[in-house]
Amino acid sequence: MLKNHFKIALRNLWRHRGFSFINITGLSVGITACFFMFMYVAFELSYDKFHTKVDRIYRVVTDLKTPSETLKIDVTSWAFAPNLKDEFPEIESFVRLGGGGFLVKKDNIKFQEEQTLCADSSFFKVFDFKLLKGNPKTALNAQMSVVFSETTAKKYFGDQNPLGQTVLLTGDNIPATVTGIMQDFPANSQIKADMLVSMSSLTERFRKGVDKEWSNYGVTSYLLLKPGVDANVLEKKFPAFFDKRNGVEQRKIQMFPTLHLEPMKDVYLYSKRGGQETGSISNVYTFGIVATFILLIACINFINLTTARSVERAKEVGIRKVVGAAKGELAGQFIGETVVLCLMAFVITVILSVLLLPLFNQLSGKIVSPGIFSSPWSVIILFVASISIGLLAGIYPALVLSSFKPVMVLKGRFSTGTKGTMLRKSLVVAQFSISIALIIGTIIVYNQMDFMRNRDLGFTKDQVVVLDTNNDPGKDAFKQTIASLPGVKSVTTSSSIPGGGNAGAYSEIENSKGDLQVANLDLYFVDFDYINQFKIKMVAGRPFQREFMNTDTAQAMVLNEEAVRLFGYRSPQQAIGKRFKQWGREGKIVGVMKDFHFRSLQEKITPLSMRVELKNLNLISVKVSGSNVNGTLAAIESKWKQILPNRPYSYFFLDEFFDRQYRAEQRFGKLFFNFSILAIAISCLGLLGLASYSTYQRTREIGIRKVLGASTSGIVNMLSMDFMKLVLISFFIATPVAWYFMHKWLQDFAYRIDIQWWVFVVAGILALLVAITTISFQAIKAALTNPVKSLRSE
């Protein structure tokens, strides 16, 4: 019996191979796309879950309240974590992570290791990063101990054993001992490092005594709680502790910290405070919804095409029932056909997954999976998904086909009925509602990305080459030398550049009431050329100038407009000449800059201060001519090797560096666009099949209408109009739903577009054009058919 069912299934699939192709293609493409997207979602949700103690690890974050604002930051002071461990028995251990690049040298090999973390000795106890060589308990104990990742170690030592070897750190050639080699950090870790340096190196040598500072915020702190400890209960004990230990200083400087505990497993997707690497839970939800939509569209195609073919198979069912076939047996046969079709779809899905996974990894910007055969579960999941989806989608058609009444069928009085027709129309509406919503979403995502790329940032970032000297003693000579090179328009030095990190400074600024108001201001140290080179506009006062060198290097500050508003001034001009105190300097405000975007457009512009500092400016920004960029870069490199021979030469273009902030959004936009197109294409496949069967069922009607004088255009309109009505209904369903979800998505951006009415009009027109194009092929073909052929058997 099974063999017979299998043969019949193959014959039916081959007899209707056009529609079998549509069904198999729709299912396999839909399952492949859904598999990729759910694989991406699973990867995003897996961040930091590989730590066995992740349920007990919490990141400590700070709400820092001043008279001016409350800052929500992802760091703590250096003294917090060790003192919390000493005070509260609920805390089993702690780890502090301080970032910063190190120049590393081994003989003639030298690299600037930017992905470096200074870490406490408990690092390998709290986290499950694997140490391949060395002792995890002692690797980070001693001062000037370093642990390399496996890849980084090979750069310096090749195949030699690095343990116990010495490398030189910083431009001062400070010797450090390699005490461990760790496995490269997993891709799904929001903590990233190529090299670890013992925390004692920082607290006892590079920044001696910093771990005793209660008001110096700049280190990421993690706590490992003991089993059974309630983090919320522990968190409520912190305020009384800090008031006891540091309350006098807090009241004196008017900075009041409130600590919160963020579960480590939630940091990557849910935290709004940032970190080494962050994701977006809204993007994860979006991809999950799109994946479900694609799968739903593929299933709708299957149900629609199978039930539409019921007229052709009605006589077969009638005869089988007359000769004794039971309803269950018939249903089993039709489900068997579905299984055969799904097995074919599974094979194609596996082939597509193998071929397209590298492209998907490239689009997502992550190695979501090295290959579907890297884990046997991937193939098993694909197989189970293919069969399960096919069975679920095939149950209804099987029940419909097996329930036909043989008497009515064999008398020729069979019709699919209004229920079947309404179901198919409802499913088409569902398909195109999803497709139109995705079109609207794609347009809005593209417009937001375009807005972010082309918005006036308030400064010039084109043709600017940035070099990091790391405060090498020869940096001033290097700057003066390259300033005279052909192709170099101007040169400036600074501690920060737009799109990069910057210090946050405890500041006291005279407000509109004449009082010194405490605030934490973003701070750039710059030279005299910085404001002019970046073409930052001044709205009041003046920029820093060499003719006022004595004043500007010691007693001058420039603020942005946001800072002026923070201190209560109605106009920028009112802030000129007001007093300031900041990091041991006192003076007056000499100028106010127009607000410019020194961070991503996802963040609001915050109060910014600038001061001239000529000694500790590590970044050199070179404005180059566009005529011979390669020649200019070669000349700069030559001078670098002459003047700064101890540092590896590297550079980057500021525009590319700034745009890296939007890399995640750009990848999201590309993925959303590609999968939306795929969903629409699958919908069109189903619509094409449905239009073909609709036209086939109306062959006699079309022939009679032509004999009676109907025009080709009239018949095309008649066949198309039913589907056009369904598309219009879909448009009215999709529009409010798409607006709601895209409006919520845009809330993640501090600077965003307004959703314009024309977006919905364009989406509706596109959907109509796609539907008309899909349907018109079959409609025109039917309208041009000779009526004699369709009526000769009547």
mmCIF file of C-alpha atoms in Angstrom, residues 38-315:
data_model
loop_
_atom_site.group_PDB
_atom_site.id
_atom_site.type_symbol
_atom_site.label_atom_id
_atom_site.label_comp_id
_atom_site.label_asym_id
_atom_site.label_seq_id
_atom_site.Cartn_x
_atom_site.Cartn_y
_atom_site.Cartn_z
ATOM 1 C CA PHE A 38 16.440 31.800 13.236
ATOM 2 C CA MET A 39 20.103 30.755 13.267
ATOM 3 C CA TYR A 40 21.005 34.467 13.470
ATOM 4 C CA VAL A 41 18.440 35.024 16.231
ATOM 5 C CA ALA A 42 19.762 32.013 18.169
ATOM 6 C CA PHE A 43 23.331 33.323 17.792
ATOM 7 C CA GLU A 44 22.369 36.776 19.110
ATOM 8 C CA LEU A 45 20.501 35.240 22.046
ATOM 9 C CA SER A 46 23.503 33.026 22.871
ATOM 10 C CA TYR A 47 25.842 35.906 23.791
ATOM 11 C CA ASP A 48 27.746 35.159 27.023
ATOM 12 C CA LYS A 49 25.638 32.058 27.695
ATOM 13 C CA PHE A 50 28.744 29.829 27.428
ATOM 14 C CA HIS A 51 29.868 30.975 30.906
ATOM 15 C CA THR A 52 28.784 28.241 33.341
ATOM 16 C CA LYS A 53 28.213 30.801 36.108
ATOM 17 C CA VAL A 54 26.442 33.339 33.884
ATOM 18 C CA ASP A 55 23.304 33.253 36.068
ATOM 19 C CA ARG A 56 25.394 34.537 38.987
ATOM 20 C CA ILE A 57 27.519 37.107 37.119
ATOM 21 C CA TYR A 58 26.362 40.727 37.174
ATOM 22 C CA ARG A 59 27.804 43.854 35.609
ATOM 23 C CA VAL A 60 27.859 46.835 37.969
ATOM 24 C CA VAL A 61 26.627 50.063 36.357
ATOM 25 C CA THR A 62 26.259 53.539 37.773
ATOM 26 C CA ASP A 63 23.641 56.286 37.831
ATOM 27 C CA LEU A 64 25.780 59.329 38.604
ATOM 28 C CA LYS A 65 23.663 62.233 39.860
ATOM 29 C CA THR A 66 24.969 65.807 39.861
ATOM 30 C CA PRO A 67 23.074 69.111 40.255
ATOM 31 C CA SER A 68 23.010 69.281 36.442
ATOM 32 C CA GLU A 69 21.970 65.803 35.313
ATOM 33 C CA THR A 70 21.923 62.092 36.012
ATOM 34 C CA LEU A 71 24.425 60.157 33.918
ATOM 35 C CA LYS A 72 23.699 56.493 33.210
ATOM 36 C CA ILE A 73 27.114 54.943 32.600
ATOM 37 C CA ASP A 74 28.389 51.401 32.146
ATOM 38 C CA VAL A 75 31.450 51.857 34.399
ATOM 39 C CA THR A 76 32.160 52.283 38.102
ATOM 40 C CA SER A 77 34.921 53.882 40.106
ATOM 41 C CA TRP A 78 38.079 51.823 40.546
ATOM 42 C CA ALA A 79 37.515 51.419 44.290
ATOM 43 C CA PHE A 80 33.945 50.098 44.168
ATOM 44 C CA ALA A 81 34.351 46.393 43.294
ATOM 45 C CA PRO A 82 37.089 45.392 45.797
ATOM 46 C CA ASN A 83 35.358 47.283 48.607
ATOM 47 C CA LEU A 84 31.994 45.708 47.775
ATOM 48 C CA LYS A 85 33.631 42.278 47.935
ATOM 49 C CA ASP A 86 35.109 43.049 51.361
ATOM 50 C CA GLU A 87 31.827 44.417 52.733
ATOM 51 C CA PHE A 88 29.232 41.940 51.492
ATOM 52 C CA PRO A 89 29.596 38.178 52.105
ATOM 53 C CA GLU A 90 27.012 37.588 49.351
ATOM 54 C CA ILE A 91 29.737 38.387 46.791
ATOM 55 C CA GLU A 92 31.971 35.432 45.939
ATOM 56 C CA SER A 93 34.393 37.274 43.663
ATOM 57 C CA PHE A 94 34.814 40.294 41.384
ATOM 58 C CA VAL A 95 36.614 41.241 38.175
ATOM 59 C CA ARG A 96 37.497 44.707 36.930
ATOM 60 C CA LEU A 97 38.255 45.247 33.236
ATOM 61 C CA GLY A 98 40.090 48.373 32.129
ATOM 62 C CA GLY A 99 40.530 48.965 28.423
ATOM 63 C CA GLY A 100 43.404 50.534 26.532
ATOM 64 C CA GLY A 101 45.887 49.786 23.778
ATOM 65 C CA PHE A 102 49.469 48.687 24.400
ATOM 66 C CA LEU A 103 52.485 48.833 22.122
ATOM 67 C CA VAL A 104 54.008 45.323 22.284
ATOM 68 C CA LYS A 105 57.497 44.482 21.028
ATOM 69 C CA LYS A 106 59.357 41.207 20.691
ATOM 70 C CA ASP A 107 62.746 41.598 19.016
ATOM 71 C CA ASN A 108 61.990 43.277 15.655
ATOM 72 C CA ILE A 109 58.276 42.484 15.777
ATOM 73 C CA LYS A 110 55.998 45.244 17.062
ATOM 74 C CA PHE A 111 52.231 45.766 17.042
ATOM 75 C CA GLN A 112 49.804 48.145 18.698
ATOM 76 C CA GLU A 113 47.408 45.788 20.502
ATOM 77 C CA GLU A 114 44.196 47.807 20.738
ATOM 78 C CA GLN A 115 42.080 44.913 22.016
ATOM 79 C CA THR A 116 43.790 44.812 25.403
ATOM 80 C CA LEU A 117 42.180 44.518 28.817
ATOM 81 C CA CYS A 118 43.730 44.988 32.243
ATOM 82 C CA ALA A 119 42.038 42.324 34.371
ATOM 83 C CA ASP A 120 42.018 41.201 37.989
ATOM 84 C CA SER A 121 43.582 37.858 38.902
ATOM 85 C CA SER A 122 40.100 36.303 39.331
ATOM 86 C CA PHE A 123 39.355 36.689 35.590
ATOM 87 C CA PHE A 124 39.571 32.977 34.767
ATOM 88 C CA LYS A 125 37.671 32.041 37.927
ATOM 89 C CA VAL A 126 34.655 34.205 37.151
ATOM 90 C CA PHE A 127 34.575 33.748 33.366
ATOM 91 C CA ASP A 128 34.915 30.555 31.315
ATOM 92 C CA PHE A 129 37.510 31.782 28.837
ATOM 93 C CA LYS A 130 39.763 28.794 28.278
ATOM 94 C CA LEU A 131 43.451 29.032 29.204
ATOM 95 C CA LEU A 132 45.387 26.682 26.920
ATOM 96 C CA LYS A 133 48.746 27.181 28.607
ATOM 97 C CA GLY A 134 49.538 28.480 32.073
ATOM 98 C CA ASN A 135 47.826 28.358 35.436
ATOM 99 C CA PRO A 136 44.405 30.119 35.478
ATOM 100 C CA LYS A 137 44.693 30.725 39.224
ATOM 101 C CA THR A 138 48.023 32.591 39.018
ATOM 102 C CA ALA A 139 48.338 33.803 35.420
ATOM 103 C CA LEU A 140 47.278 37.371 36.280
ATOM 104 C CA ASN A 141 48.613 37.558 39.838
ATOM 105 C CA ALA A 142 52.000 39.192 39.430
ATOM 106 C CA GLN A 143 52.721 42.698 38.246
ATOM 107 C CA MET A 144 53.656 42.926 34.517
ATOM 108 C CA SER A 145 52.086 39.562 33.655
ATOM 109 C CA VAL A 146 50.434 39.205 30.244
ATOM 110 C CA VAL A 147 48.198 36.556 28.705
ATOM 111 C CA PHE A 148 47.944 36.376 24.917
ATOM 112 C CA SER A 149 45.190 34.892 22.795
ATOM 113 C CA GLU A 150 46.320 31.965 20.654
ATOM 114 C CA THR A 151 46.235 34.044 17.460
ATOM 115 C CA THR A 152 48.082 36.994 19.000
ATOM 116 C CA ALA A 153 50.806 34.765 20.466
ATOM 117 C CA LYS A 154 51.600 33.386 17.007
ATOM 118 C CA LYS A 155 52.332 36.914 15.737
ATOM 119 C CA TYR A 156 55.210 37.228 18.192
ATOM 120 C CA PHE A 157 56.402 33.668 18.809
ATOM 121 C CA GLY A 158 55.299 31.572 15.852
ATOM 122 C CA ASP A 159 55.344 27.919 16.891
ATOM 123 C CA GLN A 160 57.578 28.503 19.940
ATOM 124 C CA ASN A 161 56.277 28.087 23.478
ATOM 125 C CA PRO A 162 55.631 31.652 24.724
ATOM 126 C CA LEU A 163 55.320 30.795 28.436
ATOM 127 C CA GLY A 164 57.987 32.544 30.479
ATOM 128 C CA GLN A 165 59.126 34.643 27.526
ATOM 129 C CA THR A 166 59.545 38.409 27.837
ATOM 130 C CA VAL A 167 57.889 41.103 25.713
ATOM 131 C CA LEU A 168 58.302 44.885 25.961
ATOM 132 C CA LEU A 169 55.278 47.108 26.604
ATOM 133 C CA THR A 170 54.721 50.789 25.698
ATOM 134 C CA GLY A 171 57.266 53.163 24.213
ATOM 135 C CA ASP A 172 59.247 52.908 27.456
ATOM 136 C CA ASN A 173 60.080 49.238 26.726
ATOM 137 C CA ILE A 174 58.806 47.937 30.067
ATOM 138 C CA PRO A 175 59.478 44.177 30.311
ATOM 139 C CA ALA A 176 56.498 41.879 30.886
ATOM 140 C CA THR A 177 56.323 38.108 31.269
ATOM 141 C CA VAL A 178 53.985 35.883 29.255
ATOM 142 C CA THR A 179 52.163 33.785 31.864
ATOM 143 C CA GLY A 180 49.407 32.254 29.760
ATOM 144 C CA ILE A 181 47.953 31.536 26.323
ATOM 145 C CA MET A 182 44.171 31.597 26.079
ATOM 146 C CA GLN A 183 41.857 30.329 23.393
ATOM 147 C CA ASP A 184 40.579 33.081 21.102
ATOM 148 C CA PHE A 185 37.433 34.550 22.631
ATOM 149 C CA PRO A 186 34.183 33.135 21.189
ATOM 150 C CA ALA A 187 32.375 35.252 18.624
ATOM 151 C CA ASN A 188 29.325 35.344 20.909
ATOM 152 C CA SER A 189 31.169 37.087 23.739
ATOM 153 C CA GLN A 190 30.547 40.790 24.355
ATOM 154 C CA ILE A 191 33.904 40.885 26.179
ATOM 155 C CA LYS A 192 36.681 41.023 23.584
ATOM 156 C CA ALA A 193 40.432 40.838 24.123
ATOM 157 C CA ASP A 194 43.553 39.750 22.263
ATOM 158 C CA MET A 195 45.737 40.362 25.298
ATOM 159 C CA LEU A 196 45.222 40.542 29.071
ATOM 160 C CA VAL A 197 47.503 42.503 31.394
ATOM 161 C CA SER A 198 47.424 41.920 35.153
ATOM 162 C CA MET A 199 45.438 44.614 36.967
ATOM 163 C CA SER A 200 48.312 45.087 39.423
ATOM 164 C CA SER A 201 50.394 46.370 36.493
ATOM 165 C CA LEU A 202 47.927 49.217 36.141
ATOM 166 C CA THR A 203 47.215 49.956 39.810
ATOM 167 C CA GLU A 204 50.805 49.643 41.003
ATOM 168 C CA ARG A 205 52.757 50.969 38.025
ATOM 169 C CA PHE A 206 50.972 52.685 35.131
ATOM 170 C CA ARG A 207 48.353 54.460 37.283
ATOM 171 C CA LYS A 208 49.570 53.863 40.781
ATOM 172 C CA GLY A 209 46.899 54.154 43.465
ATOM 173 C CA VAL A 210 43.959 54.420 41.050
ATOM 174 C CA ASP A 211 42.220 51.492 42.781
ATOM 175 C CA LYS A 212 41.908 53.651 45.905
ATOM 176 C CA GLU A 213 39.983 56.373 44.079
ATOM 177 C CA TRP A 214 36.237 56.466 44.826
ATOM 178 C CA SER A 215 35.335 59.275 42.425
ATOM 179 C CA ASN A 216 37.341 58.215 39.370
ATOM 180 C CA TYR A 217 34.888 56.435 37.061
ATOM 181 C CA GLY A 218 36.386 54.429 34.220
ATOM 182 C CA VAL A 219 36.489 50.693 34.861
ATOM 183 C CA THR A 220 34.018 47.934 33.996
ATOM 184 C CA SER A 221 33.209 45.839 37.075
ATOM 185 C CA TYR A 222 31.633 42.391 37.310
ATOM 186 C CA LEU A 223 30.487 40.636 40.481
ATOM 187 C CA LEU A 224 30.121 36.879 40.936
ATOM 188 C CA LEU A 225 27.401 36.328 43.541
ATOM 189 C CA LYS A 226 27.212 33.240 45.719
ATOM 190 C CA PRO A 227 24.535 30.641 44.828
ATOM 191 C CA GLY A 228 21.056 31.626 45.973
ATOM 192 C CA VAL A 229 21.804 35.330 46.448
ATOM 193 C CA ASP A 230 19.032 37.689 45.283
ATOM 194 C CA ALA A 231 20.691 40.470 43.271
ATOM 195 C CA ASN A 232 17.800 42.887 43.895
ATOM 196 C CA VAL A 233 18.083 42.472 47.665
ATOM 197 C CA LEU A 234 21.860 42.986 47.532
ATOM 198 C CA GLU A 235 21.501 46.072 45.337
ATOM 199 C CA LYS A 236 19.272 47.745 47.942
ATOM 200 C CA LYS A 237 22.115 47.519 50.499
ATOM 201 C CA PHE A 238 24.564 49.556 48.403
ATOM 202 C CA PRO A 239 23.352 53.143 49.171
ATOM 203 C CA ALA A 240 23.850 52.815 52.951
ATOM 204 C CA PHE A 241 27.303 51.321 52.378
ATOM 205 C CA PHE A 242 28.450 54.170 50.127
ATOM 206 C CA ASP A 243 27.061 56.810 52.435
ATOM 207 C CA LYS A 244 29.089 55.255 55.272
ATOM 208 C CA ARG A 245 32.305 54.817 53.262
ATOM 209 C CA ASN A 246 32.306 57.825 50.954
ATOM 210 C CA GLY A 247 29.338 60.033 51.865
ATOM 211 C CA VAL A 248 31.448 63.026 52.974
ATOM 212 C CA GLU A 249 33.331 63.183 49.665
ATOM 213 C CA GLN A 250 30.131 62.667 47.663
ATOM 214 C CA ARG A 251 28.448 65.617 49.332
ATOM 215 C CA LYS A 252 31.569 67.746 48.954
ATOM 216 C CA ILE A 253 31.855 67.241 45.193
ATOM 217 C CA GLN A 254 28.064 66.915 44.704
ATOM 218 C CA MET A 255 28.311 63.635 42.770
ATOM 219 C CA PHE A 256 26.069 60.872 44.097
ATOM 220 C CA PRO A 257 26.446 57.371 42.614
ATOM 221 C CA THR A 258 23.691 54.755 42.622
ATOM 222 C CA LEU A 259 24.787 51.264 41.649
ATOM 223 C CA HIS A 260 22.685 48.762 39.725
ATOM 224 C CA LEU A 261 23.357 45.113 38.912
ATOM 225 C CA GLU A 262 22.781 44.028 35.313
ATOM 226 C CA PRO A 263 22.674 40.260 34.664
ATOM 227 C CA MET A 264 25.581 39.475 32.381
ATOM 228 C CA LYS A 265 23.334 37.409 30.104
ATOM 229 C CA ASP A 266 21.259 40.559 29.414
ATOM 230 C CA VAL A 267 24.112 43.026 28.845
ATOM 231 C CA TYR A 268 24.558 42.444 25.100
ATOM 232 C CA LEU A 269 20.930 42.718 23.997
ATOM 233 C CA TYR A 270 19.096 44.637 26.689
ATOM 234 C CA SER A 271 21.474 47.158 28.249
ATOM 235 C CA LYS A 272 21.105 50.760 27.061
ATOM 236 C CA ARG A 273 24.442 51.763 28.599
ATOM 237 C CA GLY A 274 26.761 50.343 25.964
ATOM 238 C CA GLY A 275 29.791 48.106 26.316
ATOM 239 C CA GLN A 276 32.533 46.574 24.212
ATOM 240 C CA GLU A 277 29.955 45.103 21.861
ATOM 241 C CA THR A 278 26.220 45.590 21.940
ATOM 242 C CA GLY A 279 23.263 44.185 20.068
ATOM 243 C CA SER A 280 19.611 45.104 19.743
ATOM 244 C CA ILE A 281 16.744 43.023 21.055
ATOM 245 C CA SER A 282 14.357 44.939 18.775
ATOM 246 C CA ASN A 283 16.390 43.785 15.753
ATOM 247 C CA VAL A 284 16.276 40.213 17.060
ATOM 248 C CA TYR A 285 12.498 40.430 17.399
ATOM 249 C CA THR A 286 12.272 41.942 13.910
ATOM 250 C CA PHE A 287 14.262 39.117 12.319
ATOM 251 C CA GLY A 288 12.230 36.541 14.218
ATOM 252 C CA ILE A 289 8.986 38.083 12.936
ATOM 253 C CA VAL A 290 10.267 38.299 9.344
ATOM 254 C CA ALA A 291 11.414 34.653 9.501
ATOM 255 C CA THR A 292 7.977 33.613 10.730
ATOM 256 C CA PHE A 293 6.344 35.666 7.975
ATOM 257 C CA ILE A 294 8.467 34.024 5.277
ATOM 258 C CA LEU A 295 7.608 30.583 6.576
ATOM 259 C CA LEU A 296 3.934 31.535 6.834
ATOM 260 C CA ILE A 297 3.928 32.776 3.228
ATOM 261 C CA ALA A 298 5.493 29.504 2.029
ATOM 262 C CA CYS A 299 2.861 27.487 3.933
ATOM 263 C CA ILE A 300 0.050 29.656 2.557
ATOM 264 C CA ASN A 301 1.342 28.991 -0.968
ATOM 265 C CA PHE A 302 1.214 25.276 -0.324
ATOM 266 C CA ILE A 303 -2.323 25.324 1.105
ATOM 267 C CA ASN A 304 -3.651 27.597 -1.620
ATOM 268 C CA LEU A 305 -2.214 25.659 -4.550
ATOM 269 C CA THR A 306 -3.205 22.275 -3.140
ATOM 270 C CA THR A 307 -6.812 23.247 -2.395
ATOM 271 C CA ALA A 308 -7.085 25.058 -5.738
ATOM 272 C CA ARG A 309 -6.199 21.804 -7.477
ATOM 273 C CA SER A 310 -9.057 20.022 -5.708
ATOM 274 C CA VAL A 311 -11.350 20.275 -8.753
ATOM 275 C CA GLU A 312 -8.904 18.265 -10.858
ATOM 276 C CA ARG A 313 -8.621 15.539 -8.230
ATOM 277 C CA ALA A 314 -12.306 15.400 -7.301
ATOM 278 C CA LYS A 315 -13.122 12.642 -9.811
#
